[in-house]
Amino acid sequence: MNLTSIDYLAIGQRLRAYRIAASLNAEQIAAELGISRAAVYRLEKGEIKKIETLERLAQCLNTTVETLLGVGMEYYPHASGFFERMRQLEEGSTRIYSHFEPFSYLLTSEKYDAYLQQMLLETDSTTVQGDKLDPKSLQTLAILSERKSHLNTHLPKIHNLIGIQHIEKFIHLGLVGSLNISPSTRMERVLAARQEVKYLLHLLEEKKDIVQVAITKQTIPSSTFQIFYNDSEALSVASSPFRLGELPNISAGVAWVSSSKEAIHHHQSLFDALWENAAKGDDALRLLRDTLERY
């Protein structure tokens, strides 16, 4: 197979995301392939010369050559690899269409990351080892933080579709990983959730040329998704069962990324239909403020 027409950089990015998802470091991949660690990093930069190398890497990472080439669906059974792939795609995007509960993590404050770690510690899941998060979960948090930091220097236009019911639940429950917490902790977390909604309002007022939201009262999909564009070209669509809001989940489920034109078309059509009839601009701001006042 001739690799001259293939996007080498994209292959390298997928390799890195799949390596992270498999909880493998560069030394382990190097040992499996019989190459140096530096050679692994070069592969992840897109320096790939032979199809045989991709075949061995695909087997090592429990995927296929077609997926690494961007032909098939990319599947991620843990949030670490998925959010690394999201970070990569966001770096190359000029526009993002997003639907996450309660709203996009990219629009949360810097204080949110510490609360997210605390929420994950409160969950009864495999993410917790004793009184600490497991290494893979800590890696996920580091990748999320990197995503947000990168947007301080490269902020694509973000169109975030929000369901008002999700905002109401977010404020009502607060930033909690479990409902089995003390009343005083619950009150603190409810106040923290309110602050996040206020921060979102601040972003919408200060960066309205870059960040736009539409708030709908309609029922919206339970599966979250994000569509990536570079100017007018659609790059990919990603869908995820992972949650970064109240009662978060970063370990159970399978997320996917696809560059299929059909998948992108159907998700964009769904997004556009919900966006059209939702509150936008000043109406969205009023709806958010009214919701805060009611709670």
Short mmCIF file of C-alpha atoms in Angstrom, two decimals:
data_model
loop_
_atom_site.label_atom_id
_atom_site.label_comp_id
_atom_site.label_asym_id
_atom_site.label_seq_id
_atom_site.Cartn_x
_atom_site.Cartn_y
_atom_site.Cartn_z
CA MET A 1 0.00 0.00 0.00
CA ASN A 2 1.26 3.47 -0.90
CA LEU A 3 1.27 5.88 2.06
CA THR A 4 2.21 8.97 0.05
CA SER A 5 -1.40 10.24 -0.08
CA ILE A 6 -2.14 9.64 3.60
CA ASP A 7 -2.26 12.33 6.29
CA TYR A 8 0.78 11.30 8.33
CA LEU A 9 0.14 13.77 11.14
CA ALA A 10 -3.40 12.49 11.68
CA ILE A 11 -2.11 8.90 11.82
CA GLY A 12 0.43 9.91 14.46
CA GLN A 13 -2.27 11.65 16.49
CA ARG A 14 -4.46 8.56 16.43
CA LEU A 15 -1.50 6.43 17.49
CA ARG A 16 -0.93 8.63 20.52
CA ALA A 17 -4.62 8.64 21.48
CA TYR A 18 -4.85 4.85 21.18
CA ARG A 19 -1.65 4.37 23.15
CA ILE A 20 -3.05 6.52 25.97
CA ALA A 21 -6.37 4.66 25.82
CA ALA A 22 -4.49 1.35 26.15
CA SER A 23 -2.58 2.65 29.21
CA LEU A 24 0.73 2.02 27.45
CA ASN A 25 3.77 4.28 27.60
CA ALA A 26 6.29 4.82 24.81
CA GLU A 27 8.76 2.38 26.39
CA GLN A 28 6.20 -0.43 26.29
CA ILE A 29 5.37 0.20 22.64
CA ALA A 30 9.08 0.37 21.83
CA ALA A 31 9.72 -2.96 23.54
CA GLU A 32 6.80 -4.58 21.69
CA LEU A 33 8.02 -3.37 18.30
CA GLY A 34 11.74 -3.74 19.00
CA ILE A 35 12.49 -0.07 18.38
CA SER A 36 13.67 2.87 20.49
CA ARG A 37 11.43 5.14 22.56
CA ALA A 38 12.53 8.05 20.35
CA ALA A 39 11.30 6.09 17.32
CA VAL A 40 7.87 5.73 18.95
CA TYR A 41 7.66 9.48 19.44
CA ARG A 42 8.64 9.98 15.80
CA LEU A 43 5.82 7.65 14.77
CA GLU A 44 3.40 9.74 16.83
CA LYS A 45 4.62 12.80 14.96
CA GLY A 46 3.61 11.11 11.71
CA GLU A 47 7.02 9.86 10.60
CA ILE A 48 5.74 6.55 9.23
CA LYS A 49 7.44 4.90 6.26
CA LYS A 50 6.02 1.39 5.98
CA ILE A 51 2.57 -0.14 6.11
CA GLU A 52 4.10 -3.07 8.02
CA THR A 53 4.81 -0.70 10.91
CA LEU A 54 1.15 0.32 11.02
CA GLU A 55 0.06 -3.31 10.98
CA ARG A 56 2.24 -4.11 13.99
CA LEU A 57 1.08 -0.97 15.81
CA ALA A 58 -2.59 -1.76 15.14
CA GLN A 59 -2.16 -5.23 16.60
CA CYS A 60 -0.36 -3.84 19.63
CA LEU A 61 -3.08 -1.23 20.23
CA ASN A 62 -6.01 -3.59 19.59
CA THR A 63 -7.29 -1.66 16.60
CA THR A 64 -7.05 -1.89 12.81
CA VAL A 65 -4.88 -0.35 10.12
CA GLU A 66 -8.01 1.12 8.55
CA THR A 67 -8.84 2.94 11.78
CA LEU A 68 -5.31 4.31 12.12
CA LEU A 69 -5.52 5.53 8.52
CA GLY A 70 -8.79 7.33 9.31
CA VAL A 71 -10.93 5.06 7.16
CA GLY A 72 -12.87 3.32 9.92
CA MET A 73 -14.48 4.45 13.17
CA GLU A 74 -12.17 5.23 16.08
CA TYR A 75 -13.37 3.62 19.31
CA TYR A 76 -12.19 4.64 22.79
CA PRO A 77 -13.18 2.51 25.82
CA HIS A 78 -11.79 5.04 28.31
CA ALA A 79 -12.02 8.81 28.56
CA SER A 80 -8.24 9.30 28.55
CA GLY A 81 -7.72 8.34 24.91
CA PHE A 82 -10.96 9.97 23.81
CA PHE A 83 -10.22 13.35 25.37
CA GLU A 84 -6.66 13.25 23.98
CA ARG A 85 -8.20 12.78 20.54
CA MET A 86 -10.59 15.65 21.24
CA ARG A 87 -7.64 17.86 22.19
CA GLN A 88 -5.91 17.03 18.91
CA LEU A 89 -8.99 17.76 16.81
CA GLU A 90 -9.68 21.04 18.63
CA GLU A 91 -6.15 22.22 17.83
CA GLY A 92 -6.94 21.96 14.13
CA SER A 93 -10.45 23.40 14.30
CA THR A 94 -11.73 26.89 13.64
CA ARG A 95 -15.34 26.05 14.59
CA ILE A 96 -16.84 23.56 17.03
CA TYR A 97 -20.48 22.53 17.38
CA SER A 98 -20.96 20.98 20.79
CA HIS A 99 -23.62 19.23 22.85
CA PHE A 100 -22.44 18.10 26.29
CA GLU A 101 -24.25 17.93 29.64
CA PRO A 102 -24.79 20.37 31.24
CA PHE A 103 -22.57 22.41 28.88
CA SER A 104 -19.16 22.10 27.28
CA TYR A 105 -16.22 21.52 29.66
CA LEU A 106 -14.32 24.06 27.56
CA LEU A 107 -16.64 26.75 28.94
CA THR A 108 -16.01 25.96 32.61
CA SER A 109 -13.83 28.03 34.92
CA GLU A 110 -10.33 27.15 36.14
CA LYS A 111 -11.81 26.28 39.55
CA TYR A 112 -13.96 23.59 37.96
CA ASP A 113 -11.04 21.17 37.52
CA ALA A 114 -10.49 20.84 41.27
CA TYR A 115 -14.20 20.16 41.80
CA LEU A 116 -14.16 17.58 39.01
CA GLN A 117 -11.37 15.71 40.75
CA GLN A 118 -13.31 15.80 44.01
CA MET A 119 -16.48 14.59 42.29
CA LEU A 120 -14.60 11.65 40.79
CA LEU A 121 -13.27 10.76 44.24
CA GLU A 122 -16.86 10.64 45.49
CA THR A 123 -18.02 8.20 42.81
CA ASP A 124 -18.21 4.50 43.55
CA SER A 125 -16.20 3.35 40.57
CA THR A 126 -12.92 1.92 39.35
CA THR A 127 -11.47 5.43 39.11
CA VAL A 128 -10.77 5.44 42.85
CA GLN A 129 -7.98 3.51 44.56
CA GLY A 130 -8.21 3.99 48.31
CA ASP A 131 -8.59 7.73 48.79
CA LYS A 132 -6.88 8.66 45.51
CA LEU A 133 -7.72 8.58 41.83
CA ASP A 134 -6.06 5.86 39.77
CA PRO A 135 -3.23 6.92 37.40
CA LYS A 136 -5.40 6.68 34.30
CA SER A 137 -7.99 9.05 35.77
CA LEU A 138 -5.28 11.50 36.79
CA GLN A 139 -3.98 11.33 33.23
CA THR A 140 -7.48 12.11 31.96
CA LEU A 141 -7.68 15.19 34.20
CA ALA A 142 -4.28 16.36 32.94
CA ILE A 143 -5.44 16.00 29.32
CA LEU A 144 -8.63 17.93 30.09
CA SER A 145 -6.62 20.71 31.70
CA GLU A 146 -4.36 20.83 28.65
CA ARG A 147 -7.42 21.14 26.40
CA LYS A 148 -8.65 24.14 28.34
CA SER A 149 -5.19 25.77 28.54
CA HIS A 150 -4.71 25.43 24.81
CA LEU A 151 -7.95 27.29 24.17
CA ASN A 152 -6.53 30.33 25.95
CA THR A 153 -4.20 30.78 22.98
CA HIS A 154 -6.26 29.13 20.22
CA LEU A 155 -9.97 29.58 20.74
CA PRO A 156 -12.11 28.26 17.88
CA LYS A 157 -15.64 29.56 17.56
CA ILE A 158 -17.77 27.43 19.89
CA HIS A 159 -21.47 26.82 19.29
CA ASN A 160 -22.81 25.04 22.36
CA LEU A 161 -26.30 23.54 22.39
CA ILE A 162 -27.69 23.39 25.94
CA GLY A 163 -30.83 21.78 27.34
CA ILE A 164 -32.44 23.92 30.03
CA GLN A 165 -33.35 20.75 31.98
CA HIS A 166 -29.65 19.90 32.20
CA ILE A 167 -28.86 23.34 33.63
CA GLU A 168 -31.66 22.99 36.18
CA LYS A 169 -30.41 19.56 37.28
CA PHE A 170 -26.83 20.87 37.44
CA ILE A 171 -27.85 23.71 39.78
CA HIS A 172 -30.20 21.52 41.81
CA LEU A 173 -27.67 18.73 42.47
CA GLY A 174 -24.51 20.82 42.55
CA LEU A 175 -20.97 19.65 41.73
CA VAL A 176 -21.33 16.22 43.32
CA GLY A 177 -20.03 12.77 42.52
CA SER A 178 -22.47 11.10 44.91
CA LEU A 179 -25.77 11.99 46.54
CA ASN A 180 -24.52 10.48 49.79
CA ILE A 181 -22.82 13.61 51.10
CA SER A 182 -23.42 15.89 54.07
CA PRO A 183 -25.93 18.77 53.81
CA SER A 184 -23.14 21.31 54.29
CA THR A 185 -21.08 19.79 51.47
CA ARG A 186 -24.15 19.66 49.28
CA MET A 187 -24.80 23.36 49.87
CA GLU A 188 -21.19 24.21 49.02
CA ARG A 189 -21.44 22.23 45.77
CA VAL A 190 -24.75 23.83 44.80
CA LEU A 191 -23.14 27.24 45.25
CA ALA A 192 -20.18 26.09 43.14
CA ALA A 193 -22.54 24.99 40.36
CA ARG A 194 -24.22 28.40 40.46
CA GLN A 195 -20.81 30.03 40.10
CA GLU A 196 -20.13 27.95 37.00
CA VAL A 197 -23.37 29.10 35.41
CA LYS A 198 -22.44 32.69 36.29
CA TYR A 199 -19.03 32.11 34.68
CA LEU A 200 -20.78 30.86 31.56
CA LEU A 201 -22.84 34.06 31.54
CA HIS A 202 -19.63 36.05 31.83
CA LEU A 203 -18.11 34.24 28.85
CA LEU A 204 -21.19 34.82 26.75
CA GLU A 205 -21.07 38.55 27.51
CA GLU A 206 -17.30 38.98 27.11
CA LYS A 207 -16.67 36.66 24.15
CA LYS A 208 -19.96 36.71 22.27
CA ASP A 209 -18.09 36.92 18.94
CA ILE A 210 -16.44 33.56 19.71
CA VAL A 211 -18.73 31.70 22.13
CA GLN A 212 -22.41 31.24 21.32
CA VAL A 213 -25.01 29.10 23.04
CA ALA A 214 -28.54 28.10 22.23
CA ILE A 215 -30.74 26.95 25.10
CA THR A 216 -33.60 24.67 24.22
CA LYS A 217 -36.58 23.48 26.23
CA GLN A 218 -36.95 20.53 23.87
CA THR A 219 -35.77 17.05 24.75
CA ILE A 220 -32.23 16.66 23.45
CA PRO A 221 -30.16 13.50 22.90
CA SER A 222 -28.73 11.69 25.90
CA SER A 223 -25.61 10.89 23.89
CA THR A 224 -23.30 13.89 23.67
CA PHE A 225 -21.39 14.87 20.55
CA GLN A 226 -19.06 17.47 19.08
CA ILE A 227 -18.49 18.37 15.42
CA PHE A 228 -15.16 19.81 14.28
CA TYR A 229 -14.69 22.17 11.33
CA ASN A 230 -11.66 23.82 9.79
CA ASP A 231 -13.21 26.83 8.05
CA SER A 232 -15.93 25.32 5.85
CA GLU A 233 -14.46 21.80 5.84
CA ALA A 234 -15.97 19.28 8.23
CA LEU A 235 -13.19 17.30 9.88
CA SER A 236 -14.84 14.83 12.26
CA VAL A 237 -17.67 14.13 14.64
CA ALA A 238 -17.15 12.61 18.09
CA SER A 239 -19.73 11.07 20.41
CA SER A 240 -19.25 10.05 24.01
CA PRO A 241 -20.97 8.43 27.00
CA PHE A 242 -18.49 10.10 29.35
CA ARG A 243 -19.74 12.86 31.66
CA LEU A 244 -17.84 15.77 33.18
CA GLY A 245 -20.76 17.43 34.94
CA GLU A 246 -22.51 16.37 38.14
CA LEU A 247 -22.25 12.61 38.83
CA PRO A 248 -19.34 12.32 36.38
CA ASN A 249 -18.19 9.21 34.52
CA ILE A 250 -14.81 8.82 32.81
CA SER A 251 -14.44 5.04 32.90
CA ALA A 252 -17.60 3.25 31.74
CA GLY A 253 -18.57 3.31 28.09
CA VAL A 254 -17.18 3.45 24.58
CA ALA A 255 -16.73 6.76 22.76
CA TRP A 256 -16.12 7.10 19.05
CA VAL A 257 -14.72 9.51 16.47
CA SER A 258 -15.55 9.43 12.77
CA SER A 259 -14.71 11.46 9.68
CA SER A 260 -17.62 9.88 7.79
CA LYS A 261 -19.48 12.53 5.81
CA GLU A 262 -22.74 10.73 6.54
CA ALA A 263 -22.14 10.75 10.32
CA ILE A 264 -21.17 14.42 10.24
CA HIS A 265 -24.22 15.32 8.11
CA HIS A 266 -26.73 13.60 10.39
CA HIS A 267 -25.28 15.11 13.58
CA GLN A 268 -25.06 18.59 12.04
CA SER A 269 -28.66 18.34 10.81
CA LEU A 270 -29.82 17.35 14.30
CA PHE A 271 -27.81 20.18 15.84
CA ASP A 272 -29.17 22.75 13.37
CA ALA A 273 -32.80 21.71 13.92
CA LEU A 274 -32.49 22.06 17.71
CA TRP A 275 -30.47 25.28 17.42
CA GLU A 276 -33.02 26.96 15.16
CA ASN A 277 -35.86 26.84 17.70
CA ALA A 278 -33.74 27.50 20.81
CA ALA A 279 -33.16 30.72 22.76
CA LYS A 280 -30.04 32.54 21.54
CA GLY A 281 -28.19 35.78 22.20
CA ASP A 282 -29.91 38.03 24.75
CA ASP A 283 -32.79 35.57 25.06
CA ALA A 284 -30.37 32.83 26.13
CA LEU A 285 -28.77 35.15 28.68
CA ARG A 286 -32.16 36.02 30.15
CA LEU A 287 -33.13 32.36 30.36
CA LEU A 288 -29.93 31.50 32.22
CA ARG A 289 -30.39 34.40 34.64
CA ASP A 290 -34.04 33.49 35.25
CA THR A 291 -33.04 29.90 35.94
CA LEU A 292 -30.47 31.03 38.50
CA GLU A 293 -33.07 33.21 40.22
CA ARG A 294 -35.57 30.35 40.42
CA TYR A 295 -33.00 28.19 42.22
#
